[in-house]
Coordinates of C-alpha atoms in Angstrom, one line a residue:
M1 CA -6.9 4.6 0.2
D2 CA -7.9 8.1 -0.8
R3 CA -9.0 10.2 -3.8
N4 CA -5.3 10.5 -5.0
Y5 CA -5.0 6.7 -5.4
L6 CA -5.0 6.5 -9.2
D7 CA -2.6 9.5 -9.6
R8 CA -0.3 8.1 -7.0
I9 CA -0.3 4.6 -8.5
T10 CA 0.4 6.0 -11.9
L11 CA 3.3 7.9 -10.5
R12 CA 4.6 4.9 -8.6
K13 CA 4.7 2.8 -11.7
Q14 CA 6.6 5.6 -13.5
I15 CA 9.2 5.8 -10.7
M16 CA 9.6 2.0 -10.5
Q17 CA 10.3 2.0 -14.3
K18 CA 12.7 5.0 -14.3
H19 CA 14.4 4.4 -10.9
N20 CA 14.0 0.7 -10.5
D21 CA 17.4 0.1 -9.0
I22 CA 16.7 2.6 -6.2
A23 CA 12.9 1.8 -5.8
I24 CA 13.1 -2.0 -5.4
Q25 CA 15.7 -4.3 -4.0
A26 CA 15.5 -7.8 -2.4
K27 CA 18.0 -10.2 -0.9
P28 CA 17.2 -13.9 -1.6
E29 CA 16.6 -14.6 2.1
V30 CA 13.7 -12.1 2.2
K31 CA 11.5 -14.3 -0.1
P32 CA 9.6 -16.2 2.6
A33 CA 8.7 -13.0 4.3
I34 CA 7.6 -11.0 1.3
D35 CA 5.7 -14.1 0.1
E36 CA 3.8 -14.3 3.4
L37 CA 3.0 -10.6 3.3
Y38 CA 1.8 -10.7 -0.3
I39 CA -0.4 -13.8 0.2
W40 CA -2.1 -12.2 3.2
L41 CA -2.6 -8.8 1.5
V42 CA -3.9 -10.2 -1.9
N43 CA -6.0 -13.1 -0.6
E44 CA -7.4 -11.7 2.6
Y45 CA -6.8 -8.1 3.6
L46 CA -7.4 -6.1 0.4
P47 CA -10.6 -7.9 -0.8
I48 CA -12.1 -7.9 2.7
R49 CA -11.1 -4.3 3.7
Y50 CA -11.7 -2.7 0.3
P51 CA -14.3 -4.8 -1.5
T52 CA -15.3 -2.1 -3.9
M53 CA -11.7 -1.7 -5.1
F54 CA -10.4 -5.3 -5.0
S55 CA -12.2 -8.6 -5.6
I56 CA -11.0 -12.1 -6.2
T57 CA -11.9 -13.5 -9.7
P58 CA -10.9 -16.7 -11.6
L59 CA -8.1 -14.5 -13.1
G60 CA -6.7 -13.3 -9.7
L61 CA -7.3 -10.2 -7.6
L62 CA -9.0 -7.6 -9.7
N63 CA -8.0 -4.0 -9.1
H64 CA -11.3 -2.3 -10.1
I65 CA -9.5 1.1 -10.3
T66 CA -6.8 0.1 -12.8
S67 CA -8.6 -3.0 -14.3
A68 CA -5.5 -5.0 -13.7
H69 CA -5.3 -8.5 -12.2
L70 CA -2.8 -9.5 -9.6
P71 CA -1.8 -13.2 -9.3
L72 CA -3.0 -14.7 -6.0
Q73 CA 0.4 -16.3 -5.5
P74 CA 3.7 -14.4 -5.3
S75 CA 6.3 -14.4 -8.0
P76 CA 9.4 -16.7 -7.8
D77 CA 11.4 -13.5 -7.9
P78 CA 11.0 -11.4 -4.7
T79 CA 11.7 -8.2 -6.5
K80 CA 8.7 -8.8 -8.8
T81 CA 6.6 -9.4 -5.7
F82 CA 7.7 -6.1 -4.2
E83 CA 6.9 -4.5 -7.6
L84 CA 3.4 -5.9 -7.6
L85 CA 2.7 -4.4 -4.2
G86 CA 4.3 -1.1 -5.1
G87 CA 2.2 -0.8 -8.2
N88 CA -1.1 -1.4 -6.5
L89 CA -0.7 0.1 -3.0
D90 CA 0.3 3.7 -2.3
E91 CA 2.6 2.6 0.5
E92 CA 6.2 1.8 0.9
F93 CA 7.2 -1.6 2.3
L94 CA 10.5 -2.5 4.0
I95 CA 11.2 -5.9 5.5
L96 CA 13.7 -6.5 8.2
L97 CA 15.0 -9.8 9.4
P98 CA 17.0 -10.7 12.5
S99 CA 20.7 -10.0 11.8
D100 CA 22.9 -12.9 11.0
D101 CA 24.9 -12.3 14.2
G102 CA 21.8 -12.2 16.4
D103 CA 22.3 -8.5 17.2
G104 CA 19.4 -6.4 16.0
Y105 CA 17.6 -6.3 12.7
T106 CA 18.7 -5.9 9.1
L107 CA 17.0 -4.5 6.0
K108 CA 16.6 -7.3 3.5
G109 CA 14.2 -6.0 0.9
Y110 CA 11.9 -3.2 0.1
V111 CA 9.8 -1.1 -2.4
T112 CA 10.1 2.6 -1.7
C113 CA 8.8 4.9 -4.5
F114 CA 8.7 8.0 -2.3
P115 CA 12.0 8.0 -0.2
A116 CA 12.3 11.1 2.0
G117 CA 15.9 12.3 1.3
F118 CA 17.7 9.0 1.3
N119 CA 18.7 6.3 -1.3
T120 CA 17.1 3.1 0.1
K121 CA 19.4 0.9 -2.0
E122 CA 22.4 2.2 0.1
K123 CA 20.6 1.0 3.3
L124 CA 20.0 -2.6 2.0
G125 CA 21.8 -5.1 4.2
M126 CA 22.4 -2.6 7.0
K127 CA 21.3 -2.9 10.6
L128 CA 18.6 -0.7 11.9
R129 CA 21.0 1.3 14.1
D130 CA 23.4 1.8 11.2
I131 CA 20.6 3.0 8.9
H132 CA 19.8 5.7 11.5
T133 CA 23.4 6.7 12.1
P134 CA 23.0 10.2 10.4
V135 CA 19.9 11.0 12.5
P136 CA 20.8 13.4 15.3
G137 CA 20.2 11.9 18.8
Y138 CA 19.3 8.4 17.6
K139 CA 22.2 6.6 19.1
Q140 CA 22.0 8.4 22.4
K141 CA 18.2 8.5 22.9
L142 CA 16.6 5.8 20.8
E143 CA 19.0 3.0 19.8
L144 CA 18.7 0.8 22.9
S145 CA 15.0 1.2 23.2
M146 CA 14.4 0.5 19.5
D147 CA 16.5 -2.6 19.6
R148 CA 14.8 -3.8 22.8
F149 CA 11.2 -3.1 21.8
F150 CA 11.3 -3.5 18.0
D151 CA 8.9 -6.5 18.2
R152 CA 6.1 -4.2 19.4
L153 CA 3.5 -2.5 17.2
E154 CA 4.5 1.1 16.6
V155 CA 2.4 3.8 14.9
G156 CA 3.6 7.3 14.4
K157 CA 4.1 10.3 12.1
V158 CA 7.3 11.8 10.8
W159 CA 7.3 15.3 9.2
S160 CA 9.6 17.5 7.2
I161 CA 9.3 20.4 4.7
N162 CA 9.6 20.0 1.0
T163 CA 10.6 23.0 -1.0
E164 CA 9.6 21.2 -4.2
E165 CA 6.5 19.2 -5.1
K166 CA 8.5 16.0 -5.3
L167 CA 7.6 12.7 -3.8
F168 CA 10.6 10.7 -5.1
A169 CA 13.4 12.3 -3.2
A170 CA 16.4 9.9 -2.9
S171 CA 18.5 12.9 -1.8
G172 CA 18.3 16.6 -1.0
L173 CA 16.0 16.7 2.1
H174 CA 18.8 16.4 4.7
F175 CA 22.0 18.1 5.8
Y176 CA 24.7 15.9 7.5
E177 CA 27.3 16.7 10.0
G178 CA 30.2 18.6 8.3
Q179 CA 28.1 19.6 5.4
E180 CA 27.8 23.4 4.7
A181 CA 24.4 24.9 4.3
V182 CA 23.9 26.6 1.0
H183 CA 21.4 29.5 0.6
E184 CA 18.4 28.8 -1.5
E185 CA 15.4 30.9 -2.4
V186 CA 12.3 29.5 -1.0
D187 CA 9.1 29.7 -3.1
I188 CA 6.2 29.3 -0.7
N189 CA 3.9 28.4 -3.6
T190 CA 6.0 25.2 -4.2
T191 CA 6.7 24.4 -0.5
F192 CA 4.9 21.6 1.2
L193 CA 4.5 19.9 4.6
R194 CA 5.6 16.3 4.1
C195 CA 4.2 13.7 6.5
E196 CA 4.6 10.0 6.8
R197 CA 2.1 7.7 8.5
Q198 CA 4.3 4.8 9.7
L199 CA 3.3 1.3 10.8
L200 CA 5.5 -1.5 12.1
H201 CA 4.2 -5.1 12.6
R202 CA 5.5 -8.7 12.7
L203 CA 4.5 -11.4 10.3
P204 CA 3.1 -14.4 12.2
N205 CA 4.8 -17.2 10.3
T206 CA 8.2 -15.9 9.3
R207 CA 8.4 -13.5 12.2
A208 CA 9.8 -10.9 9.9
L209 CA 9.3 -7.2 10.7
V210 CA 7.4 -5.2 8.1
F211 CA 7.8 -1.4 8.2
N212 CA 5.4 0.4 5.9
F213 CA 4.6 4.1 5.5
K214 CA 2.4 6.3 3.4
T215 CA 3.5 9.8 2.3
Y216 CA 1.3 12.9 2.3
L217 CA 2.2 16.3 0.8
Y218 CA 0.2 19.4 2.1
P219 CA 0.6 22.8 0.5
L220 CA 1.6 25.4 3.2
S221 CA -1.4 27.5 2.0
E222 CA -3.7 24.7 3.1
I223 CA -2.1 24.4 6.5
K224 CA -2.5 28.2 7.0
E225 CA -6.1 28.2 5.7
E226 CA -7.0 25.5 8.3
G227 CA -5.7 27.7 11.1
L228 CA -2.8 25.5 11.8
G229 CA -0.1 27.9 10.7
E230 CA 1.1 28.8 14.3
D231 CA 1.1 25.1 15.3
L232 CA 3.5 24.3 12.4
A233 CA 5.6 27.4 13.1
E234 CA 6.0 26.3 16.7
A235 CA 7.0 22.8 15.6
I236 CA 9.7 24.4 13.4
D237 CA 11.0 26.4 16.4
G238 CA 10.9 23.2 18.4
L239 CA 13.4 21.5 16.1
K240 CA 16.2 23.6 17.4
E241 CA 14.8 24.3 20.9
G242 CA 14.1 20.7 21.8
N243 CA 16.4 18.1 23.3
T244 CA 18.1 17.4 19.9
P245 CA 18.8 20.8 18.4
A246 CA 20.9 19.3 15.6
M247 CA 17.6 18.0 14.1
H248 CA 16.9 21.5 12.8
F249 CA 20.1 21.4 10.6
Y250 CA 19.4 17.8 9.7
K251 CA 16.0 18.6 8.3
R252 CA 17.5 21.6 6.4
G253 CA 15.6 24.1 8.6
V254 CA 18.5 26.6 8.1
V255 CA 17.3 26.8 4.5
W256 CA 13.6 27.1 4.7
G257 CA 12.8 27.7 8.4
E258 CA 12.6 31.5 8.6
A259 CA 10.8 31.9 5.3
V260 CA 8.2 29.2 6.1
K261 CA 7.6 30.6 9.7
A262 CA 7.2 34.2 8.3
Y263 CA 4.5 33.0 5.9
L264 CA 2.7 30.9 8.4
R265 CA 2.6 33.7 10.9
S266 CA 1.7 36.5 8.4

């Protein structure tokens, strides 16, 4: 929770209304898992962790910021339950269940208002390894370890550069193999460092895996003013100098890389 909470929640509700088909999807078999997550969040975690923002009343869980009440029990429709979470928490939630063939994990439901360059609806029903097929180096370096240790708690950060102040980005943040890079003018004033704080955990009863992440946008001017310009410039260089050089193209570094580095180092 941060000072942007109300603005973000307002934007999330707008996105869920305008892009509902992309922002929320649920397979019927995800219902026990999303119900378990919802009951824990609404009845235990939120009122205990954030008592000044959420409290239980006879009408349900009161959101003191929006003055709305959430029911203490989930909806019969899992998409509505995802919508309730997406409209009250500034985080994306994706639930994965063991694949029907016993090989890996499959995305069964989600709410993602701020996708980073992909249409989450197109990933529904796909295995983890297939979701990451376009990511350079994933199959060679990560697939086996991710499948093997996916039941462990994982916390991390993923970053990219946005050349627009746009949180809902169902496309346009990545280049794929065989795609030709097109020259674009980069306006530093509307270019941002986009970071995701990611968390993976397993629900105790259904044993489903919940992947959730929160998105942050930082103006490049802010990064530079804090004295971190060279650090970010080196990270950009590292995209094509590291052990997976194709990541530089995948993140569209060929479009914004030189302009952003020049600004950060000026």
